[in-house]
Short mmCIF file of C-alpha atoms in Angstrom, two decimals:
data_model
loop_
_atom_site.label_atom_id
_atom_site.label_comp_id
_atom_site.label_asym_id
_atom_site.label_seq_id
_atom_site.Cartn_x
_atom_site.Cartn_y
_atom_site.Cartn_z
CA MET A 249 5.18 80.62 38.12
CA LYS A 250 4.19 77.31 39.21
CA GLN A 251 2.55 77.25 36.15
CA THR A 252 5.52 78.08 33.96
CA PHE A 253 7.30 76.06 35.74
CA ILE A 254 4.86 72.96 35.08
CA THR A 255 5.15 73.82 31.64
CA LYS A 256 8.43 73.24 31.06
CA ILE A 257 8.90 69.69 33.25
CA THR A 258 5.97 68.76 30.34
CA PHE A 259 7.94 69.95 27.83
CA LEU A 260 11.00 68.26 28.96
CA THR A 261 9.23 65.09 29.72
CA LEU A 262 7.89 64.90 25.77
CA LEU A 263 11.30 65.92 24.28
CA PHE A 264 12.91 63.09 26.01
CA LEU A 265 9.75 60.25 25.32
CA SER A 266 10.40 61.83 22.06
CA VAL A 267 14.29 60.75 21.85
CA LEU A 268 13.87 57.98 23.54
CA SER A 269 10.92 56.84 21.26
CA GLN A 270 13.73 57.53 18.31
CA ALA A 271 16.19 55.67 19.91
CA GLN A 272 14.08 52.33 20.06
CA SER A 273 12.77 52.53 16.88
CA LYS A 274 16.22 53.15 15.13
CA LYS A 275 16.67 50.67 12.48
CA TRP A 276 20.28 49.41 11.26
CA THR A 277 21.59 49.86 7.77
CA LEU A 278 24.36 47.18 6.50
CA GLU A 279 26.61 49.95 6.55
CA GLU A 280 26.18 50.62 10.13
CA CYS A 281 26.42 47.01 11.48
CA VAL A 282 29.90 46.36 9.39
CA ASN A 283 30.98 49.58 10.76
CA TYR A 284 29.99 48.65 14.64
CA ALA A 285 31.00 45.20 14.36
CA ILE A 286 34.48 46.61 13.28
CA LYS A 287 34.78 48.39 15.95
CA ASN A 288 33.08 46.38 18.79
CA ASN A 289 33.95 43.13 18.09
CA ILE A 290 36.22 40.90 20.52
CA SER A 291 37.82 38.85 17.63
CA ILE A 292 38.77 42.33 16.24
CA LYS A 293 40.26 44.09 19.50
CA GLN A 294 41.99 41.11 19.91
CA SER A 295 43.55 41.07 16.56
CA GLU A 296 44.08 44.45 17.09
CA LEU A 297 46.38 43.77 20.79
CA ASP A 298 48.09 41.26 18.22
CA ALA A 299 49.25 43.98 16.49
CA LYS A 300 50.16 46.27 19.27
CA SER A 301 52.44 43.16 20.81
CA ALA A 302 54.32 42.71 17.30
CA ALA A 303 55.10 46.61 17.35
CA ILE A 304 55.95 46.09 21.32
CA GLU A 305 58.21 43.30 19.40
CA LYS A 306 59.87 45.43 17.21
CA SER A 307 60.95 48.29 19.83
CA SER A 308 62.47 45.35 21.38
CA ALA A 309 64.41 44.05 18.56
CA ILE A 310 65.83 47.62 18.09
CA GLY A 311 66.63 48.07 21.81
CA GLY A 312 69.08 45.39 20.82
CA PHE A 313 71.28 47.86 18.54
CA LEU A 314 71.28 50.16 21.55
CA PRO A 315 73.69 49.60 24.35
CA SER A 316 73.04 49.17 27.55
CA LEU A 317 73.68 51.26 30.79
CA ASN A 318 73.80 50.68 34.27
CA ILE A 319 74.89 52.29 37.51
CA ASN A 320 75.53 50.83 40.58
CA GLY A 321 76.36 52.60 44.10
CA SER A 322 76.37 51.03 47.93
CA HIS A 323 77.24 51.93 51.35
CA SER A 324 78.66 49.57 53.94
CA TRP A 325 79.21 49.95 57.79
CA ASN A 326 82.24 48.01 58.61
CA ILE A 327 82.54 47.10 62.89
CA GLY A 328 85.64 45.51 64.30
CA LEU A 329 88.88 44.11 62.69
CA ASN A 330 88.42 44.88 58.67
CA GLN A 331 90.74 46.12 55.99
CA ASN A 332 90.39 50.10 55.19
CA ILE A 333 89.10 49.67 51.31
CA THR A 334 90.93 53.07 51.15
CA THR A 335 94.39 52.96 52.94
CA GLY A 336 94.57 49.25 52.44
CA LEU A 337 95.40 48.87 56.07
CA LEU A 338 93.58 46.69 58.46
CA GLU A 339 91.80 48.62 61.11
CA ASN A 340 89.99 47.70 64.32
CA GLN A 341 87.06 50.46 64.29
CA THR A 342 83.69 51.53 63.04
CA THR A 343 83.80 52.62 59.61
CA GLN A 344 81.42 53.41 56.46
CA PHE A 345 82.20 53.17 52.91
CA THR A 346 80.40 54.66 49.83
CA SER A 347 81.09 53.24 46.54
CA ALA A 348 80.16 53.96 42.99
CA GLY A 349 80.41 52.64 39.22
CA LEU A 350 78.76 53.09 36.08
CA ASN A 351 78.93 49.81 33.25
CA SER A 352 77.90 49.93 29.60
CA ASN A 353 77.93 47.12 26.88
CA ILE A 354 76.81 46.91 23.30
CA ASP A 355 77.28 44.45 20.92
CA VAL A 356 79.66 45.53 18.03
CA TYR A 357 79.05 41.57 15.96
CA ASN A 358 76.95 38.88 16.73
CA GLY A 359 76.32 37.20 13.49
CA MET A 360 74.07 39.31 12.81
CA GLN A 361 71.23 38.67 14.83
CA ASN A 362 70.01 41.57 15.89
CA GLN A 363 69.88 42.82 12.51
CA ASN A 364 67.58 39.49 11.65
CA ARG A 365 65.65 39.92 15.02
CA LEU A 366 64.51 43.98 13.53
CA ARG A 367 63.85 42.22 10.25
CA LYS A 368 61.45 39.31 11.31
CA ALA A 369 59.50 41.96 13.97
CA ASN A 370 58.90 44.31 11.04
CA LEU A 371 57.76 41.19 9.51
CA SER A 372 55.77 40.21 12.35
CA LEU A 373 54.17 43.11 12.42
CA LEU A 374 52.87 43.09 8.77
CA ALA A 375 51.54 39.96 9.48
CA SER A 376 49.17 41.36 12.57
CA THR A 377 48.19 43.71 10.29
CA TYR A 378 47.57 41.80 7.80
CA GLN A 379 45.62 39.24 10.44
CA LEU A 380 43.54 42.47 11.61
CA SER A 381 42.65 43.17 7.89
CA LYS A 382 41.66 39.24 7.57
CA MET A 383 39.87 38.94 10.53
CA GLN A 384 37.57 42.34 9.62
CA ASP A 385 36.73 40.80 6.38
CA ASP A 386 35.82 37.51 8.15
CA VAL A 387 33.51 40.25 10.48
CA SER A 388 32.14 41.85 7.15
CA LEU A 389 31.26 38.71 5.61
CA ASN A 390 29.05 37.33 8.33
CA ILE A 391 27.81 40.58 9.11
CA ALA A 392 26.37 40.62 5.55
CA ASN A 393 25.14 37.05 5.49
CA SER A 394 23.21 37.65 9.12
CA PHE A 395 21.70 40.73 7.62
CA LEU A 396 20.48 38.73 4.49
CA GLN A 397 18.96 36.34 6.64
CA ILE A 398 17.00 38.94 8.19
CA LEU A 399 15.72 40.08 5.06
CA PHE A 400 14.93 36.65 3.90
CA ASN A 401 12.85 36.17 7.18
CA LYS A 402 11.26 39.26 6.92
CA GLU A 403 9.77 38.68 3.47
CA ASN A 404 9.31 34.99 3.94
CA LEU A 405 6.67 36.56 6.35
CA LYS A 406 5.36 38.36 4.47
CA VAL A 407 4.28 35.88 2.44
CA GLN A 408 2.99 33.89 5.12
CA LYS A 409 0.72 36.94 6.43
CA GLU A 410 -0.22 37.57 2.84
CA GLN A 411 -1.22 33.80 2.21
CA LEU A 412 -3.20 33.90 5.48
CA SER A 413 -5.51 36.81 4.32
CA ASN A 414 -6.21 35.21 1.46
CA ASN A 415 -6.84 31.86 3.01
CA GLU A 416 -9.16 34.16 5.12
CA LYS A 417 -10.98 35.45 2.21
CA GLN A 418 -10.94 31.96 0.63
CA LEU A 419 -12.86 30.91 3.97
CA GLN A 420 -15.50 33.70 3.62
CA ARG A 421 -15.94 32.35 0.05
CA SER A 422 -16.14 28.62 1.23
CA GLN A 423 -19.06 29.73 3.88
CA GLU A 424 -21.14 31.49 1.08
CA LEU A 425 -20.35 28.50 -1.19
CA VAL A 426 -21.90 26.14 1.11
CA ASN A 427 -24.47 27.99 2.89
CA ALA A 428 -25.60 28.09 -1.37
CA GLY A 429 -25.17 24.48 -1.49
CA VAL A 430 -22.30 24.50 -3.91
CA VAL A 431 -19.91 23.00 -2.07
CA PRO A 432 -20.20 20.27 0.57
CA ARG A 433 -19.54 20.91 4.12
CA GLY A 434 -16.65 19.24 4.23
CA ASP A 435 -14.18 21.19 1.90
CA LEU A 436 -15.49 24.29 4.42
CA LEU A 437 -13.45 22.07 7.25
CA ASP A 438 -10.51 21.68 4.63
CA ILE A 439 -10.13 25.50 4.30
CA LYS A 440 -10.78 26.18 8.28
CA ALA A 441 -7.56 23.48 8.84
CA THR A 442 -5.62 25.47 5.91
CA VAL A 443 -6.24 28.82 8.01
CA ALA A 444 -4.85 26.89 11.47
CA SER A 445 -2.03 25.99 9.63
CA ASN A 446 -1.18 29.56 8.20
CA ASN A 447 -1.64 30.39 11.53
CA GLN A 448 1.20 27.82 12.78
CA ALA A 449 3.18 28.85 9.89
CA ILE A 450 3.51 32.53 10.33
CA VAL A 451 4.21 31.52 14.24
CA VAL A 452 6.97 29.87 12.36
CA ALA A 453 7.98 32.59 10.41
CA GLU A 454 8.06 34.95 13.09
CA ASN A 455 10.13 33.39 15.72
CA ALA A 456 13.01 32.67 12.94
CA LEU A 457 13.02 36.72 12.02
CA LEU A 458 13.33 36.81 16.09
CA ILE A 459 16.08 34.35 16.10
CA SER A 460 17.99 36.07 13.19
CA LYS A 461 17.52 39.53 14.51
CA LEU A 462 19.04 37.99 17.95
CA SER A 463 21.34 36.42 16.30
CA LEU A 464 23.21 39.90 14.43
CA ALA A 465 22.43 41.72 18.00
CA GLN A 466 24.43 39.02 19.61
CA LEU A 467 27.12 39.08 16.94
CA LEU A 468 27.46 42.66 16.75
CA GLN A 469 27.63 42.21 20.77
CA LEU A 470 24.97 44.73 21.96
CA GLU A 471 23.84 44.87 25.31
CA ASN A 472 20.27 45.98 24.33
CA PHE A 473 18.94 44.17 21.91
CA GLN A 474 15.26 43.79 22.65
CA ASP A 475 14.39 46.12 20.14
CA PHE A 476 16.87 45.58 17.77
CA ASP A 477 16.01 45.56 13.51
CA ILE A 478 17.61 46.75 10.41
CA VAL A 479 16.22 48.69 7.70
CA ASP A 480 14.10 47.42 5.24
CA ALA A 481 16.48 47.31 2.18
CA ASN A 482 15.46 46.27 -1.38
CA TYR A 483 18.66 44.38 -3.06
CA PRO A 484 17.32 44.40 -6.69
CA ILE A 485 18.36 40.83 -8.59
CA THR A 486 21.45 42.07 -11.21
CA GLU A 487 23.96 40.41 -12.96
CA SER A 488 27.09 41.16 -11.29
CA ALA A 489 29.86 42.45 -13.87
CA THR A 490 32.04 40.00 -11.86
CA LEU A 491 30.18 37.29 -12.91
CA LEU A 492 31.47 37.92 -16.35
CA GLN A 493 34.92 36.90 -15.54
CA THR A 494 36.36 34.01 -15.40
CA PRO A 495 37.47 31.80 -12.56
CA ALA A 496 40.95 32.12 -13.34
CA THR A 497 41.08 36.06 -13.72
CA ILE A 498 39.12 36.29 -10.22
CA TYR A 499 42.19 34.24 -8.71
CA ALA A 500 44.35 36.04 -10.47
CA LYS A 501 43.09 39.21 -8.75
CA ALA A 502 42.61 37.52 -5.37
CA LYS A 503 46.67 36.66 -5.38
CA GLU A 504 46.99 40.24 -5.46
CA GLU A 505 44.32 41.07 -3.03
CA ARG A 506 43.62 39.06 -0.52
CA VAL A 507 44.97 38.98 2.77
CA GLU A 508 45.23 35.29 3.13
CA LEU A 509 48.10 34.65 0.82
CA LYS A 510 49.95 37.57 1.91
CA ILE A 511 49.80 36.15 5.73
CA ALA A 512 51.16 32.78 4.53
CA LYS A 513 53.72 34.75 2.70
CA THR A 514 54.86 37.26 5.46
CA ASN A 515 54.91 33.96 8.04
CA LEU A 516 57.25 32.45 5.57
CA GLU A 517 59.72 35.06 5.06
CA ILE A 518 59.66 35.20 9.02
CA ALA A 519 60.48 31.51 8.76
CA GLU A 520 63.59 32.45 7.10
CA ARG A 521 64.23 35.14 9.18
CA ASP A 522 64.47 32.56 11.85
CA VAL A 523 66.42 30.64 10.52
CA LYS A 524 69.46 33.14 9.88
CA ILE A 525 69.48 34.14 13.59
CA SER A 526 70.18 30.45 14.71
CA LYS A 527 72.58 30.55 12.30
CA GLY A 528 74.23 33.37 13.23
CA ALA A 529 74.67 31.92 16.62
CA TYR A 530 77.61 29.93 14.99
CA GLN A 531 79.68 32.85 14.58
CA PRO A 532 81.43 34.63 16.85
CA SER A 533 80.28 37.14 19.06
CA ILE A 534 81.95 40.62 19.82
CA GLN A 535 81.49 42.89 22.52
CA GLY A 536 82.32 46.52 23.90
CA PHE A 537 82.24 47.48 27.37
CA TYR A 538 83.28 49.84 29.60
CA SER A 539 83.21 50.33 33.15
CA PHE A 540 83.70 53.19 35.79
CA SER A 541 83.95 52.79 39.65
CA THR A 542 85.21 55.04 42.49
CA ARG A 543 84.85 54.91 46.36
CA ALA A 544 85.07 57.34 50.07
CA GLY A 545 85.21 56.20 53.38
CA TYR A 546 84.23 58.15 56.03
CA ALA A 547 87.49 57.17 59.13
CA ASP A 548 90.25 59.21 59.91
CA ARG A 549 93.37 59.06 57.58
CA VAL A 550 96.74 57.80 58.75
CA VAL A 551 99.23 60.37 57.76
CA PHE A 552 103.05 59.89 58.59
CA ASP A 553 105.45 62.86 58.89
CA GLN A 554 109.37 63.30 57.53
CA SER A 555 110.09 61.35 61.06
CA GLY A 556 107.97 58.72 59.88
CA ASN A 557 105.76 59.24 62.99
CA PRO A 558 101.81 58.60 62.15
CA SER A 559 98.86 60.61 63.03
CA PHE A 560 95.58 60.85 62.29
CA GLN A 561 94.00 63.56 60.12
CA PRO A 562 89.91 63.91 58.91
CA PRO A 563 89.03 62.06 55.81
CA PHE A 564 89.42 64.49 52.36
CA SER A 565 85.79 65.40 51.38
CA VAL A 566 83.41 62.87 49.18
CA LEU A 567 83.60 64.12 46.22
CA LYS A 568 87.59 64.80 46.43
CA GLN A 569 87.82 60.94 47.55
CA PHE A 570 85.45 59.61 44.40
CA ASP A 571 87.94 62.28 42.06
CA LEU A 572 91.18 60.39 44.02
CA ASN A 573 89.89 56.78 43.98
CA LYS A 574 87.96 56.69 40.74
CA GLY A 575 89.04 54.32 37.70
CA HIS A 576 88.10 53.23 34.40
CA SER A 577 87.99 50.04 32.53
CA PHE A 578 87.02 49.42 29.14
CA GLY A 579 87.81 47.07 26.17
CA PHE A 580 86.25 44.07 23.62
CA GLN A 581 85.50 40.83 24.77
CA MET A 582 85.19 38.19 21.56
CA ASN A 583 82.99 34.63 22.45
CA ILE A 584 83.87 32.09 19.59
CA PRO A 585 81.35 29.25 20.04
CA VAL A 586 83.22 25.92 19.75
CA LEU A 587 80.32 23.10 22.15
CA ASN A 588 77.19 23.68 23.67
CA GLY A 589 75.98 20.22 23.52
CA PHE A 590 74.91 20.73 19.87
CA ALA A 591 71.97 23.59 21.48
CA THR A 592 73.00 25.77 17.91
CA LYS A 593 73.24 22.79 15.62
CA ASN A 594 69.55 21.64 17.13
CA ASN A 595 67.93 25.43 16.99
CA VAL A 596 68.96 25.60 13.45
CA ALA A 597 67.52 22.25 12.46
CA ARG A 598 64.30 23.37 14.26
CA SER A 599 64.09 26.68 12.40
CA LYS A 600 64.58 24.68 9.15
CA ILE A 601 62.11 22.58 9.82
CA ALA A 602 59.77 24.92 10.94
CA LEU A 603 60.59 26.88 7.54
CA ASP A 604 59.35 23.79 5.63
CA ARG A 605 56.10 23.68 7.55
CA SER A 606 56.08 27.58 6.43
CA LYS A 607 56.32 26.89 2.62
CA ILE A 608 53.66 23.94 2.33
CA ALA A 609 51.24 26.29 4.20
CA PHE A 610 51.79 28.65 1.64
CA SER A 611 51.45 26.23 -1.23
CA GLN A 612 48.06 24.66 0.66
CA GLN A 613 46.52 28.42 1.06
CA GLU A 614 47.15 29.19 -2.99
CA LEU A 615 45.33 25.62 -3.73
CA ASP A 616 42.32 26.72 -0.74
CA LEU A 617 42.16 30.38 -2.20
CA GLU A 618 41.70 28.61 -5.82
CA ARG A 619 39.39 26.11 -4.57
CA ASN A 620 37.27 28.71 -2.62
CA ILE A 621 37.30 31.01 -5.56
CA TYR A 622 36.42 28.46 -8.16
CA THR A 623 33.41 26.99 -5.70
CA ALA A 624 32.44 30.16 -4.91
CA PHE A 625 31.99 31.03 -8.67
CA THR A 626 30.15 27.93 -9.58
CA ASP A 627 28.11 28.70 -6.35
CA ALA A 628 27.06 32.08 -7.80
CA LYS A 629 26.40 30.77 -11.04
CA GLY A 630 24.19 27.93 -9.40
CA ALA A 631 22.33 30.23 -7.62
CA MET A 632 21.54 32.82 -10.48
CA LYS A 633 20.04 29.91 -12.48
CA THR A 634 18.38 28.53 -9.38
CA TYR A 635 16.55 31.72 -8.81
CA GLU A 636 15.45 32.45 -12.39
CA SER A 637 13.90 28.70 -12.58
CA ALA A 638 12.21 29.74 -8.96
CA ILE A 639 10.76 32.79 -10.70
CA ILE A 640 9.65 30.55 -13.65
CA THR A 641 8.05 27.84 -11.22
CA LEU A 642 6.55 30.87 -9.25
CA GLU A 643 4.52 31.88 -12.64
CA ALA A 644 3.39 28.42 -13.38
CA ARG A 645 1.95 27.82 -9.60
CA GLN A 646 0.28 31.59 -9.90
CA GLU A 647 -1.65 30.40 -12.60
CA SER A 648 -2.11 27.19 -11.32
CA TYR A 649 -3.38 28.25 -8.28
CA ASN A 650 -5.47 31.25 -9.72
CA TYR A 651 -6.85 28.35 -12.06
CA ALA A 652 -7.81 25.95 -8.87
CA LYS A 653 -9.57 28.62 -7.00
CA GLU A 654 -11.94 29.25 -10.44
CA LYS A 655 -13.14 25.86 -10.57
CA PHE A 656 -13.59 25.92 -6.77
CA ALA A 657 -15.68 28.41 -6.77
CA VAL A 658 -17.90 26.64 -9.27
CA GLY A 659 -17.93 23.20 -7.04
CA MET A 660 -15.34 21.82 -10.19
CA LEU A 661 -12.73 21.10 -7.40
CA ASN A 662 -12.52 19.86 -3.92
CA ALA A 663 -10.95 22.28 -0.75
CA PHE A 664 -8.23 19.34 -0.86
CA ASP A 665 -7.07 19.77 -4.25
CA LEU A 666 -7.12 23.52 -3.57
CA ASN A 667 -5.23 23.50 -0.75
CA GLN A 668 -2.49 21.02 -2.44
CA SER A 669 -2.18 23.68 -5.39
CA GLN A 670 -2.09 26.45 -2.66
CA SER A 671 0.75 24.62 -1.12
CA LEU A 672 2.87 24.58 -4.04
CA PHE A 673 2.39 28.46 -4.98
CA VAL A 674 3.44 29.14 -1.34
CA ASN A 675 6.32 26.93 -1.36
CA ALA A 676 7.12 28.71 -4.75
CA GLN A 677 6.69 31.78 -3.10
CA SER A 678 8.99 30.89 -0.06
CA GLU A 679 11.31 29.55 -2.73
CA VAL A 680 11.75 32.84 -4.83
CA VAL A 681 12.93 34.92 -1.80
CA ARG A 682 15.22 31.97 -0.36
CA THR A 683 16.89 31.80 -3.59
CA LYS A 684 16.70 35.77 -4.25
CA TYR A 685 18.51 36.21 -1.02
CA ASP A 686 21.00 33.31 -1.32
CA TYR A 687 22.31 34.50 -4.84
CA ILE A 688 22.83 38.26 -3.17
CA PHE A 689 24.85 36.13 -0.90
CA ARG A 690 26.97 34.34 -3.37
CA VAL A 691 27.27 37.69 -5.48
CA LYS A 692 29.04 39.08 -2.11
CA VAL A 693 31.06 36.57 -1.86
CA ILE A 694 33.05 36.03 -5.11
CA GLU A 695 33.15 39.64 -5.16
CA PHE A 696 34.62 39.59 -2.01
CA TYR A 697 37.58 37.50 -3.88
CA PHE A 698 37.49 39.92 -6.47
CA GLY A 699 38.50 42.86 -4.06
CA ILE A 700 35.68 44.55 -3.77
CA PRO A 701 34.75 45.28 -0.18
CA ILE A 702 31.14 44.50 2.06
CA ILE A 703 30.92 48.50 1.93
CA LYS A 704 33.12 51.10 1.43
CA LYS A 705 35.85 51.44 4.31
CA GLN A 706 35.96 54.95 5.94
#
């Protein structure tokens, strides 16, 4: 029995360690990073709260069409000489009175302000939805940039480690050549210095990789980011179909797809509604009203007989008094604005200025979008050509370095010139890696403007 218990404990422990190991070794894909950021990013959460606030404003605007309804009631004690509110007589006694009422008001006409407020609330809700979408797009683009930066740093680290391995082999070969008297000992020292320099380059590359991982983890707002890592995805270099389009075509597509213009256009429509709302204050307003009231007293009633002699009788029941003393009042009330210290005139003027600002902002947004698209298109084309040039340069540097190693092996080249050739080769390798991921990101940006999302939205 004891052995069975120990076996179960051991099994559970191994299972826990296995799950923990898998959790720590999890590597994130780009899609997982983007989806996680969209659900947890603070800026996106703030935009979601703005959308909820806009929905509340719409509810308030709808409430403007509904009548107001208020119920009131009171109970009082009167001590000493007071007028009986039921009989109207002055009495020197302690009495109690109960009163109740109901009031209701409704806007019949107020210069179409309620209608325009509702339309403005609908536009504000739409604008907040567009803003949320824009925030999600911006976060997705930032995530993609950080993700590609990690991939670049990983490949750059591989280049540095591979070069260190080659230099260590070259160091061993140089030691053999020095022992054989083919090359001077000074060349061996130069190779040792190159190996030390490679080790420093690896440390720098490792630090750059660590920082890029931390940057993405913090962008995702992960609490446990010490073991964060991404999948070593391989993005092949292919010519994007978007680059076969013209910038004018991409701009025309972006004007239909991009939310920046939709936000600016919606804000323009909101400003137009504000002008109509402020102008509505010039017009007369009509309100319908209704009120109901009743009361009851708890003092004895004074009753006169046929001879005119008074006598006291107990009060009627509260419900009967409420029925006997009830009253109704209803009607319409009109207010015509004549002079209010230029408040309405100034509000209209302010709303017109805000409308002009929105028109300018919309025009500026169109110009910014057009400039950004032409810039992104030019950058993507340039990045492609730069990458192609880096490939050609790398091939040439590879051949030059191989030739330099052959000359060094037979003593026809000193270590300094070999190191120069090697440095140029390593730089060419790093440049290929850099231009590769720069091109990938530039293509992502131009596809983004063309309406192609970073990832497929769920």
